[in-house]
Amino acid sequence: MLTESEMNRNIVLLADPNKITRQKALQNLCNDLKSSLSNNNNNNNDDDDYLHPPSNIIESMLKIFFDPAEKNRDLALAYISMYITKYCIDDNNIDKILSLLIPTFVQRLGTNDIIEPSEEIRLKSISILYELCQIYSNGNKLSLYLNEWITILKRTIIDPYPEVRKLSCELTSKLSCKCHEKFHLMSENLIKPIIETMKHQHAKVRVEAINALGNVIRYGNNKSIEDCVTPLAQRFFDHTSIVRLAVINVVGMWMLELRDRYSYFHMMLPLLLTGYTDEIEEIRETTDSLWWDAGLKYEKENEEDLKDQINFPNTPKKYPPNLTRPNVGCRELVKRNLIRILPALRNDLTDWVVSGRIKASQLLTILTWQAEETITQHLEDTLQVCSKGLVDDELIVREQINKTLIYIGYFVSINIWFNLIRLHFEQTSNLGLLRLIAPLLTGITCDELIQSEKIFDQLLTIILKSEYTDNFQLPIQNELLRICRLLIEKCQQQLEPYAYRIFKCILSLLSIAENDELKQQCKQTLNDLALNTFENSSLNEMYEKFASQLFDDLKQTSNDWLRSTRDRFIFETFIMQAGSSNRFFLKDIIEILRIVMKPDRDPEVRNQCLLIIANLLQFIDDTDTTVIISPYLTILIDECILPNMQWKAGRIAAAIRATAIATLWSLFQAKSFSFEQCTSSMKEILLAVLGMLDDDDRLTRMNSCYVLQALFSNDDAIRTIDNDQLHKIYPDLLKRLDDISDDIRLIICSTLNAYVQAFHGNFSIELYRSHLEDIAKILLIHLDDQNSQIQNTVFDTIVQFATQLENASETFINEIRNVKHKHRNQILCDTLIERIQQSK
């Protein structure tokens, strides 16, 4: 404990030129005051023994603030802090020390340049100011220094040291509350530095800055909110949840407490409602609580205007699931401010910044939910911007817009929204417009849809537009299928009057789908249509039900089919999917095939239809049915297959010929095929096939051999061809023995074997001897082939010719003997002669 003389001596030494001397004096004074505080804390009554510092000690300490030694400045601040704690126990003492401290702090902290270089000193200085503000109960007197306070805070709020910033923001909040009566006069000066600090890298600093901003505007000039909306909105992109929560709390406080809040509801609403879509549950719950309270307060303040809505609530017949309806005040707030919020929101939805579009789409969803039927007044513009948002690159934007449209479907009559989008569909067709339909339909009931018969009809007309059903873009195809599935699920049996058009739409998608998953979904949707709409009918039963109507539609366009015509794809897909049910409408199928397979029609269409014929016969063979295909066989061969087997130059013509002969071969193999019913066409078939034996395509030549073999092996077929005609064709057959492909050389031997069997009775060796000699010579040439397999096959063929034709053996034996000496394997020749002689 210092005596009076010691204390005075130490005070004098504070002005000593030597910094060590000043430091020792400061240390002595601080230790003395610290001891006094310690005794107070310990409830020691010896405090009376301590001297009260003289009145000039504070002035002496303030001079130390400019001491070059940081330690001395630190000790001076420590002394003042303890002095305030011990002696500033009433407003008079506080007012006196304020009058001394504030000017000095303005000099040290309030200038544009940093006068005080030490971060710790600046922090302690702000701590002293915070302590004074906290203990001073007289706000009016505190306001006398408001200009100085603001001067200091303007600089310290943006101090380089984060702790100084944070404490300055806390001091700002405290000061605004204490000086609320006059604070509005100078509050605008703090807005800019606080906004700057809201961007600081430390989350806790950002939180305090947001809280300070809330209090500055709450107790200050409310007009400053216009400058703060955008910076606060940017804080919703903050990665730290406590920052976002701070924004919600501040905006909620404004909506409840701000003096001029009615003028700024349109600015605060979007900020608060954004909290509904935050990923953190606490923020969502806080948002809901604050918004509910704001609505109740608005409801209470406007009870007279809202009494009808309060006393006679209009409960919607349907409401989006998993949502709690807001109170009357909340709905009314949104209703009255929506017109000022939506234009800016629609602009943000088309912004190039992804994060902005995401927040805008989320807010639009919340506003639509809160607005309910009020959204009708702004529906046209909203639907337009939604159509753009539905093709956004960001999935979350599309999901939020989709949710918005679902809410619109619940709150707005189908007559209203459909008439708005129908006009756009009449002018253009794009994915964004198409994606409007499904979510809007989600919110309506089946009865609403069915009762709006004209709208339902127009809706189906839209989705069946060729711009959509002929489109190969996967997103459009998926969206069409989504609409169809929604209608099937929503309406079920009530959909029956419209089922054919739904069926045709799905079939169109299936016919052009290239994605395997989409194809599977289309098939599943067709199955659902059969089960739900026609009381558990099978898929085949539905095909049979719609076949007649579908083929009538297809016949009307069949004269104009090209490779890219939608109806051509539908025709092919229907036959492939109908399977065995095709047997019930063969007449219609054949009628269309006759039209589209004329030689002058599109080559690709003809080629695909040839494949259809082959599949069609397979489907019929797979069923146990008494249906006779025979009446149509002649038509298929004469009008569909043979005309496409005629030779024409070009690669495309060659491909069609290859498909035609393959189809004919499939036709011959079908169980339901009957040669007896096609005898009138056999000669034409024979000539056409012989002409294809020289085709450049190997597979075409091979199939031609198979077809000839089938003809020669059937009694009904060969009965129409006499021996003279048979003899005329052997040069064409033998020529294939020179084929470049050994496979075809082997197959033609089998064909020659069948050819020998085809000769009728009354075979005259004298009449055909020269032909046989020619055949023998050619076959014997190939008997000497290097390929042993071909040798053996030709061996068997020669035996067949020599033994099956009456009196032909001698002719062949003579020819063998004539050429035997030329053969590499003469033993084989002897064996051949022996075999022929044994077979006589």
mmCIF file of C-alpha atoms in Angstrom, residues 34 99 296 317 481 658 835:
data_model
loop_
_atom_site.group_PDB
_atom_site.id
_atom_site.type_symbol
_atom_site.label_atom_id
_atom_site.label_comp_id
_atom_site.label_asym_id
_atom_site.label_seq_id
_atom_site.Cartn_x
_atom_site.Cartn_y
_atom_site.Cartn_z
ATOM 1 C CA LYS A 34 -4.873 -4.103 -7.808
ATOM 2 C CA SER A 99 -15.155 13.383 -20.609
ATOM 3 C CA LEU A 296 -49.422 -13.503 -35.536
ATOM 4 C CA LYS A 317 -60.274 -28.495 -50.355
ATOM 5 C CA LEU A 481 -43.582 -40.817 -70.600
ATOM 6 C CA ALA A 658 -30.398 -59.497 -99.360
ATOM 7 C CA ARG A 835 -20.394 -96.914 -106.309
#
